[in-house]
PDB file of C-alpha atoms in Angstrom:
ATOM      1  CA  ASN A 211       0.000   0.000   0.000  1.00 58.00           C
ATOM      2  CA  ALA A 212       1.875   3.061  -1.264  1.00 73.00           C
ATOM      3  CA  GLY A 213      -0.467   5.741   0.142  1.00 94.00           C
ATOM      4  CA  VAL A 214       0.301   9.116  -1.449  1.00 96.00           C
ATOM      5  CA  THR A 215       3.174   9.257  -3.915  1.00 97.00           C
ATOM      6  CA  GLN A 216       4.645  12.442  -5.329  1.00 97.00           C
ATOM      7  CA  THR A 217       6.770  12.651  -8.463  1.00 97.00           C
ATOM      8  CA  PRO A 218       9.447  14.001  -8.744  1.00 97.00           C
ATOM      9  CA  LYS A 219      11.071  14.392  -5.318  1.00 96.00           C
ATOM     10  CA  PHE A 220      13.483  17.113  -6.432  1.00 96.00           C
ATOM     11  CA  ARG A 221      13.597  19.477  -9.392  1.00 96.00           C
ATOM     12  CA  VAL A 222      15.513  22.553 -10.470  1.00 97.00           C
ATOM     13  CA  LEU A 223      13.879  24.799 -13.056  1.00 97.00           C
ATOM     14  CA  LYS A 224      14.999  27.896 -14.857  1.00 97.00           C
ATOM     15  CA  THR A 225      12.769  30.951 -14.714  1.00 98.00           C
ATOM     16  CA  GLY A 226      10.096  30.701 -17.378  1.00 97.00           C
ATOM     17  CA  GLN A 227      10.208  26.936 -17.732  1.00 97.00           C
ATOM     18  CA  SER A 228       7.139  24.818 -17.178  1.00 96.00           C
ATOM     19  CA  MET A 229       6.647  21.567 -15.325  1.00 96.00           C
ATOM     20  CA  THR A 230       4.015  19.283 -13.851  1.00 97.00           C
ATOM     21  CA  LEU A 231       4.069  17.698 -10.417  1.00 97.00           C
ATOM     22  CA  LEU A 232       2.215  14.412 -10.120  1.00 97.00           C
ATOM     23  CA  CYS A 233       0.375  13.168  -7.050  1.00 98.00           C
ATOM     24  CA  ALA A 234      -1.013   9.652  -6.990  1.00 98.00           C
ATOM     25  CA  GLN A 235      -3.035   7.970  -4.221  1.00 97.00           C
ATOM     26  CA  ASP A 236      -4.207   4.380  -3.997  1.00 96.00           C
ATOM     27  CA  MET A 237      -6.765   4.754  -1.183  1.00 94.00           C
ATOM     28  CA  ASN A 238      -9.777   5.683  -3.338  1.00 93.00           C
ATOM     29  CA  HIS A 239      -9.984   9.090  -1.644  1.00 92.00           C
ATOM     30  CA  GLU A 240     -12.308  11.763  -2.998  1.00 91.00           C
ATOM     31  CA  TYR A 241     -10.409  14.763  -1.640  1.00 91.00           C
ATOM     32  CA  MET A 242      -6.962  15.716  -2.916  1.00 93.00           C
ATOM     33  CA  TYR A 243      -4.936  18.815  -2.045  1.00 94.00           C
ATOM     34  CA  TRP A 244      -1.791  20.637  -3.093  1.00 97.00           C
ATOM     35  CA  TYR A 245       0.094  22.699  -0.498  1.00 96.00           C
ATOM     36  CA  ARG A 246       3.311  24.663  -0.567  1.00 97.00           C
ATOM     37  CA  GLN A 247       5.620  25.219   2.382  1.00 95.00           C
ATOM     38  CA  ASP A 248       8.201  27.958   2.571  1.00 93.00           C
ATOM     39  CA  PRO A 249      10.989  28.107   5.196  1.00 85.00           C
ATOM     40  CA  GLY A 250       9.645  28.742   8.691  1.00 79.00           C
ATOM     41  CA  MET A 251       6.055  28.733   7.493  1.00 81.00           C
ATOM     42  CA  GLY A 252       3.128  26.413   7.812  1.00 85.00           C
ATOM     43  CA  LEU A 253       1.564  24.790   4.782  1.00 91.00           C
ATOM     44  CA  ARG A 254      -0.517  26.986   2.489  1.00 94.00           C
ATOM     45  CA  LEU A 255      -3.220  25.506   0.295  1.00 93.00           C
ATOM     46  CA  ILE A 256      -2.778  26.080  -3.447  1.00 96.00           C
ATOM     47  CA  HIS A 257      -5.638  24.122  -5.002  1.00 96.00           C
ATOM     48  CA  TYR A 258      -7.813  21.216  -4.024  1.00 93.00           C
ATOM     49  CA  SER A 259     -10.258  18.780  -5.577  1.00 93.00           C
ATOM     50  CA  VAL A 260     -13.348  17.138  -4.118  1.00 90.00           C
ATOM     51  CA  GLY A 261     -13.669  14.532  -6.845  1.00 91.00           C
ATOM     52  CA  GLU A 262     -12.733  13.441 -10.329  1.00 94.00           C
ATOM     53  CA  GLY A 263     -13.112  16.296 -12.805  1.00 94.00           C
ATOM     54  CA  THR A 264     -13.427  18.986 -10.123  1.00 93.00           C
ATOM     55  CA  THR A 265     -10.906  21.540  -8.847  1.00 95.00           C
ATOM     56  CA  ALA A 266     -11.070  24.612  -6.623  1.00 93.00           C
ATOM     57  CA  LYS A 267      -8.741  27.429  -5.626  1.00 94.00           C
ATOM     58  CA  GLY A 268      -7.115  27.531  -2.242  1.00 92.00           C
ATOM     59  CA  GLU A 269      -5.279  30.295  -0.431  1.00 91.00           C
ATOM     60  CA  VAL A 270      -2.439  30.867  -2.923  1.00 95.00           C
ATOM     61  CA  PRO A 271      -3.545  29.679  -6.402  1.00 96.00           C
ATOM     62  CA  ASP A 272      -1.866  32.284  -8.612  1.00 96.00           C
ATOM     63  CA  GLY A 273       0.739  30.909 -11.016  1.00 96.00           C
ATOM     64  CA  TYR A 274      -0.517  27.330 -10.712  1.00 97.00           C
ATOM     65  CA  ASN A 275      -3.016  25.163 -12.546  1.00 97.00           C
ATOM     66  CA  VAL A 276      -4.362  21.754 -11.603  1.00 97.00           C
ATOM     67  CA  SER A 277      -6.229  18.869 -13.141  1.00 97.00           C
ATOM     68  CA  ARG A 278      -8.001  15.801 -11.761  1.00 97.00           C
ATOM     69  CA  LEU A 279      -8.808  13.675 -14.794  1.00 95.00           C
ATOM     70  CA  LYS A 280      -8.619  10.448 -12.809  1.00 96.00           C
ATOM     71  CA  LYS A 281      -9.719   9.976  -9.222  1.00 96.00           C
ATOM     72  CA  GLN A 282      -6.338   8.671  -8.136  1.00 97.00           C
ATOM     73  CA  ASN A 283      -4.238  11.447  -9.685  1.00 97.00           C
ATOM     74  CA  PHE A 284      -3.957  15.178  -9.005  1.00 98.00           C
ATOM     75  CA  LEU A 285      -1.582  17.188 -11.179  1.00 98.00           C
ATOM     76  CA  LEU A 286      -0.089  20.568 -10.313  1.00 98.00           C
ATOM     77  CA  GLY A 287       1.253  22.618 -13.204  1.00 97.00           C
ATOM     78  CA  LEU A 288       3.553  25.601 -13.341  1.00 96.00           C
ATOM     79  CA  GLU A 289       3.253  27.217 -16.766  1.00 92.00           C
ATOM     80  CA  SER A 290       6.020  29.776 -16.367  1.00 96.00           C
ATOM     81  CA  ALA A 291       8.078  29.166 -13.249  1.00 96.00           C
ATOM     82  CA  ALA A 292       9.242  32.119 -11.134  1.00 97.00           C
ATOM     83  CA  PRO A 293      11.819  32.237  -8.312  1.00 96.00           C
ATOM     84  CA  SER A 294       8.945  32.983  -5.891  1.00 96.00           C
ATOM     85  CA  GLN A 295       7.671  29.476  -6.576  1.00 97.00           C
ATOM     86  CA  THR A 296      10.773  27.948  -5.017  1.00 97.00           C
ATOM     87  CA  SER A 297       9.257  25.863  -2.250  1.00 97.00           C
ATOM     88  CA  VAL A 298       8.477  22.395  -0.978  1.00 97.00           C
ATOM     89  CA  TYR A 299       5.210  21.099  -2.379  1.00 98.00           C
ATOM     90  CA  PHE A 300       3.057  18.574  -0.546  1.00 97.00           C
ATOM     91  CA  CYS A 301       0.132  16.627  -1.847  1.00 97.00           C
ATOM     92  CA  ALA A 302      -2.515  15.103   0.407  1.00 95.00           C
ATOM     93  CA  SER A 303      -5.666  13.044   0.096  1.00 94.00           C
ATOM     94  CA  SER A 304      -8.609  12.103   2.304  1.00 90.00           C
ATOM     95  CA  TYR A 305     -12.099  10.729   2.261  1.00 84.00           C
ATOM     96  CA  LEU A 306     -14.829  13.271   1.646  1.00 72.00           C
ATOM     97  CA  PHE A 307     -16.109  13.503   5.193  1.00 65.00           C
ATOM     98  CA  VAL A 308     -14.385  16.068   7.411  1.00 60.00           C
ATOM     99  CA  ASP A 309     -14.032  13.760  10.396  1.00 64.00           C
ATOM    100  CA  THR A 310     -11.373  11.667   8.690  1.00 76.00           C
ATOM    101  CA  GLU A 311      -7.635  12.056   8.510  1.00 85.00           C
ATOM    102  CA  ALA A 312      -5.649  13.306   5.542  1.00 89.00           C
ATOM    103  CA  PHE A 313      -2.597  11.449   4.272  1.00 93.00           C
ATOM    104  CA  PHE A 314       0.364  13.407   2.954  1.00 95.00           C
ATOM    105  CA  GLY A 315       3.061  12.622   0.440  1.00 97.00           C
ATOM    106  CA  GLN A 316       6.735  13.103   1.182  1.00 95.00           C
ATOM    107  CA  GLY A 317       7.024  16.335  -0.743  1.00 97.00           C
ATOM    108  CA  THR A 318       8.656  17.731  -3.871  1.00 97.00           C
ATOM    109  CA  ARG A 319      11.479  20.202  -3.377  1.00 97.00           C
ATOM    110  CA  LEU A 320      11.404  22.682  -6.256  1.00 97.00           C
ATOM    111  CA  THR A 321      14.036  25.322  -6.896  1.00 97.00           C
ATOM    112  CA  VAL A 322      13.526  27.974  -9.567  1.00 97.00           C
ATOM    113  CA  VAL A 323      16.707  29.801 -10.576  1.00 97.00           C
TER     114      VAL A 323
ATOM    115  CA  ASP B 117     -12.324  28.176   9.602  1.00 52.00           C
ATOM    116  CA  ALA B 118     -11.695  29.207  13.195  1.00 56.00           C
ATOM    117  CA  LYS B 119      -8.158  30.333  13.946  1.00 86.00           C
ATOM    118  CA  THR B 120      -5.839  28.716  16.459  1.00 94.00           C
ATOM    119  CA  THR B 121      -3.048  30.045  18.659  1.00 95.00           C
ATOM    120  CA  GLN B 122      -0.100  27.886  19.662  1.00 97.00           C
ATOM    121  CA  PRO B 123       3.200  28.685  21.397  1.00 97.00           C
ATOM    122  CA  PRO B 124       6.013  28.813  18.827  1.00 95.00           C
ATOM    123  CA  SER B 125       8.231  26.365  20.691  1.00 97.00           C
ATOM    124  CA  MET B 126       8.358  24.011  23.673  1.00 98.00           C
ATOM    125  CA  ASP B 127      10.941  21.747  25.272  1.00 97.00           C
ATOM    126  CA  CYS B 128      10.443  18.364  26.870  1.00 96.00           C
ATOM    127  CA  ALA B 129      12.749  15.836  28.492  1.00 97.00           C
ATOM    128  CA  GLU B 130      12.802  12.359  27.019  1.00 97.00           C
ATOM    129  CA  GLY B 131      10.466  10.007  28.865  1.00 97.00           C
ATOM    130  CA  ARG B 132       8.368  12.807  30.296  1.00 97.00           C
ATOM    131  CA  ALA B 133       4.901  13.817  29.154  1.00 97.00           C
ATOM    132  CA  ALA B 134       4.700  16.569  26.558  1.00 98.00           C
ATOM    133  CA  ASN B 135       1.654  18.805  26.892  1.00 98.00           C
ATOM    134  CA  LEU B 136       1.038  21.013  23.868  1.00 98.00           C
ATOM    135  CA  PRO B 137      -1.635  23.700  24.275  1.00 98.00           C
ATOM    136  CA  CYS B 138      -3.857  25.205  21.614  1.00 97.00           C
ATOM    137  CA  ASN B 139      -6.265  28.094  21.919  1.00 96.00           C
ATOM    138  CA  HIS B 140      -9.292  28.164  19.611  1.00 94.00           C
ATOM    139  CA  SER B 141     -11.589  30.620  21.366  1.00 93.00           C
ATOM    140  CA  THR B 142     -13.707  31.299  18.251  1.00 91.00           C
ATOM    141  CA  ILE B 143     -14.437  27.661  17.509  1.00 91.00           C
ATOM    142  CA  SER B 144     -17.970  26.864  16.365  1.00 87.00           C
ATOM    143  CA  GLY B 145     -20.107  24.014  17.579  1.00 85.00           C
ATOM    144  CA  ASN B 146     -19.622  21.983  14.419  1.00 83.00           C
ATOM    145  CA  GLU B 147     -15.839  22.290  14.193  1.00 88.00           C
ATOM    146  CA  TYR B 148     -13.480  19.443  14.953  1.00 89.00           C
ATOM    147  CA  VAL B 149     -10.049  19.915  16.539  1.00 93.00           C
ATOM    148  CA  TYR B 150      -7.302  18.132  14.614  1.00 93.00           C
ATOM    149  CA  TRP B 151      -3.644  17.634  15.442  1.00 96.00           C
ATOM    150  CA  TYR B 152      -0.934  16.877  12.905  1.00 96.00           C
ATOM    151  CA  ARG B 153       2.813  16.842  13.233  1.00 97.00           C
ATOM    152  CA  GLN B 154       5.627  17.337  10.774  1.00 96.00           C
ATOM    153  CA  ILE B 155       8.992  15.774  11.372  1.00 95.00           C
ATOM    154  CA  HIS B 156      11.769  17.690   9.658  1.00 88.00           C
ATOM    155  CA  SER B 157      11.360  17.751   5.849  1.00 82.00           C
ATOM    156  CA  GLN B 158       8.661  15.073   5.853  1.00 92.00           C
ATOM    157  CA  GLY B 159       4.972  15.334   5.007  1.00 94.00           C
ATOM    158  CA  PRO B 160       2.609  16.080   7.906  1.00 94.00           C
ATOM    159  CA  GLN B 161       1.331  13.095   9.851  1.00 95.00           C
ATOM    160  CA  TYR B 162      -2.115  12.816  11.401  1.00 94.00           C
ATOM    161  CA  ILE B 163      -2.132  12.344  15.183  1.00 96.00           C
ATOM    162  CA  ILE B 164      -5.645  12.632  16.564  1.00 95.00           C
ATOM    163  CA  HIS B 165      -8.895  14.590  16.337  1.00 92.00           C
ATOM    164  CA  GLY B 166     -11.964  15.263  18.462  1.00 92.00           C
ATOM    165  CA  LEU B 167     -15.181  17.233  18.651  1.00 90.00           C
ATOM    166  CA  LYS B 168     -16.276  17.484  22.293  1.00 90.00           C
ATOM    167  CA  ASN B 169     -15.022  14.490  24.238  1.00 88.00           C
ATOM    168  CA  ASN B 170     -11.474  13.661  25.154  1.00 94.00           C
ATOM    169  CA  GLU B 171      -9.844  11.205  22.796  1.00 96.00           C
ATOM    170  CA  THR B 172      -6.963   8.754  23.082  1.00 97.00           C
ATOM    171  CA  ASN B 173      -5.173   6.600  20.566  1.00 95.00           C
ATOM    172  CA  GLU B 174      -1.846   4.808  20.356  1.00 95.00           C
ATOM    173  CA  MET B 175       0.018   8.037  19.684  1.00 94.00           C
ATOM    174  CA  ALA B 176      -1.495  10.632  21.992  1.00 97.00           C
ATOM    175  CA  SER B 177      -4.386  11.951  24.044  1.00 98.00           C
ATOM    176  CA  LEU B 178      -6.478  14.992  23.238  1.00 98.00           C
ATOM    177  CA  ILE B 179      -8.070  16.948  26.062  1.00 97.00           C
ATOM    178  CA  ILE B 180     -10.720  19.496  25.022  1.00 96.00           C
ATOM    179  CA  THR B 181     -12.043  21.940  27.605  1.00 96.00           C
ATOM    180  CA  GLU B 182     -15.741  21.902  28.354  1.00 94.00           C
ATOM    181  CA  ASP B 183     -16.293  25.245  26.617  1.00 94.00           C
ATOM    182  CA  ARG B 184     -14.192  23.929  23.681  1.00 94.00           C
ATOM    183  CA  LYS B 185     -12.150  27.130  23.552  1.00 95.00           C
ATOM    184  CA  SER B 186      -8.865  25.343  24.088  1.00 96.00           C
ATOM    185  CA  SER B 187      -7.321  21.910  23.913  1.00 97.00           C
ATOM    186  CA  THR B 188      -4.151  20.091  24.909  1.00 98.00           C
ATOM    187  CA  LEU B 189      -2.325  17.374  23.040  1.00 98.00           C
ATOM    188  CA  ILE B 190      -0.530  14.986  25.385  1.00 98.00           C
ATOM    189  CA  LEU B 191       2.318  12.727  24.348  1.00 98.00           C
ATOM    190  CA  PRO B 192       2.551  10.545  27.470  1.00 97.00           C
ATOM    191  CA  HIS B 193       6.182   9.449  27.171  1.00 96.00           C
ATOM    192  CA  ALA B 194       8.012  11.661  24.730  1.00 97.00           C
ATOM    193  CA  THR B 195      10.916  10.202  22.761  1.00 97.00           C
ATOM    194  CA  LEU B 196      13.575  11.867  20.645  1.00 97.00           C
ATOM    195  CA  ARG B 197      11.593  10.845  17.563  1.00 96.00           C
ATOM    196  CA  ASP B 198       8.719  13.040  18.733  1.00 97.00           C
ATOM    197  CA  THR B 199      10.765  16.145  17.965  1.00 98.00           C
ATOM    198  CA  ALA B 200       8.636  17.856  15.321  1.00 97.00           C
ATOM    199  CA  VAL B 201       6.359  20.791  14.556  1.00 96.00           C
ATOM    200  CA  TYR B 202       2.866  20.150  15.913  1.00 97.00           C
ATOM    201  CA  TYR B 203      -0.127  21.783  14.230  1.00 96.00           C
ATOM    202  CA  CYS B 204      -3.516  22.347  15.839  1.00 96.00           C
ATOM    203  CA  ILE B 205      -6.304  22.819  13.273  1.00 93.00           C
ATOM    204  CA  VAL B 206     -10.028  23.382  13.580  1.00 90.00           C
ATOM    205  CA  ARG B 207     -12.246  22.123  10.795  1.00 83.00           C
ATOM    206  CA  PRO B 208     -15.991  22.358  10.163  1.00 76.00           C
ATOM    207  CA  PHE B 209     -17.976  19.164  10.392  1.00 67.00           C
ATOM    208  CA  ALA B 210     -20.590  19.812   7.745  1.00 57.00           C
ATOM    209  CA  GLY B 211     -22.085  22.421   5.503  1.00 51.00           C
ATOM    210  CA  GLY B 212     -19.933  22.031   2.460  1.00 56.00           C
ATOM    211  CA  TYR B 213     -16.408  21.142   1.634  1.00 64.00           C
ATOM    212  CA  SER B 214     -13.705  21.734   4.176  1.00 71.00           C
ATOM    213  CA  THR B 215      -9.969  21.952   3.781  1.00 78.00           C
ATOM    214  CA  LEU B 216      -7.133  21.797   6.289  1.00 83.00           C
ATOM    215  CA  THR B 217      -5.683  25.210   7.145  1.00 85.00           C
ATOM    216  CA  PHE B 218      -2.253  25.078   8.783  1.00 89.00           C
ATOM    217  CA  GLY B 219      -0.757  27.770  11.008  1.00 88.00           C
ATOM    218  CA  LYS B 220       2.879  27.898  12.105  1.00 89.00           C
ATOM    219  CA  GLY B 221       2.454  25.294  14.836  1.00 94.00           C
ATOM    220  CA  THR B 222       4.593  24.528  17.880  1.00 96.00           C
ATOM    221  CA  MET B 223       8.143  23.279  17.487  1.00 96.00           C
ATOM    222  CA  LEU B 224       8.586  20.568  20.150  1.00 98.00           C
ATOM    223  CA  LEU B 225      12.154  19.701  21.007  1.00 98.00           C
ATOM    224  CA  VAL B 226      12.620  16.504  23.003  1.00 98.00           C
ATOM    225  CA  SER B 227      16.010  16.308  24.677  1.00 97.00           C
ATOM    226  CA  PRO B 228      17.856  13.389  26.307  1.00 96.00           C
TER     227      PRO B 228
END
């Protein structure tokens, strides 16, 4: 049982380049989330999804796009990377009901130079 | 979501109980209290949650005051591996979709 898997674990991008971060979960969860964490800060929600084909904006959505074409996958895209997007990105998933726990991936460390 | 207030850091001796406080004075009747922790560079890990009653599991105990305006997470016998940032989160029970909103948490340092 893999849980939540993020790909890649590390990446260095040049300013203006694009990339996609993949999150995959094998627990049949409805909810999936993308967070970013900057040094000394808590996690901030970028986008989330409450089911296949649905997405919604979180606290800091600008500069990111997401897609949930399959229930088990949640993709986070950066169309034109900026140094301000240097961060650690975490994906999470949970069942739909709020009284259940969320499971987190191990993170993707992204550096934009 | 209701906001929470936690001390930025706490120390605990190995083997002793660690008591982490959280203030959530604006909590609503339908909001759960959740605790997560994040060990350095790893993804957050769920610990425990509760609504009104005290809760206990294999990791910790959660004590919620009767007026629900504050809570305490108790790690009964802290070990060095419990050194982490601990996040207290309040989350609505119903009435639409609900996400997890993280603050800065409490950095717990367990020392030998």
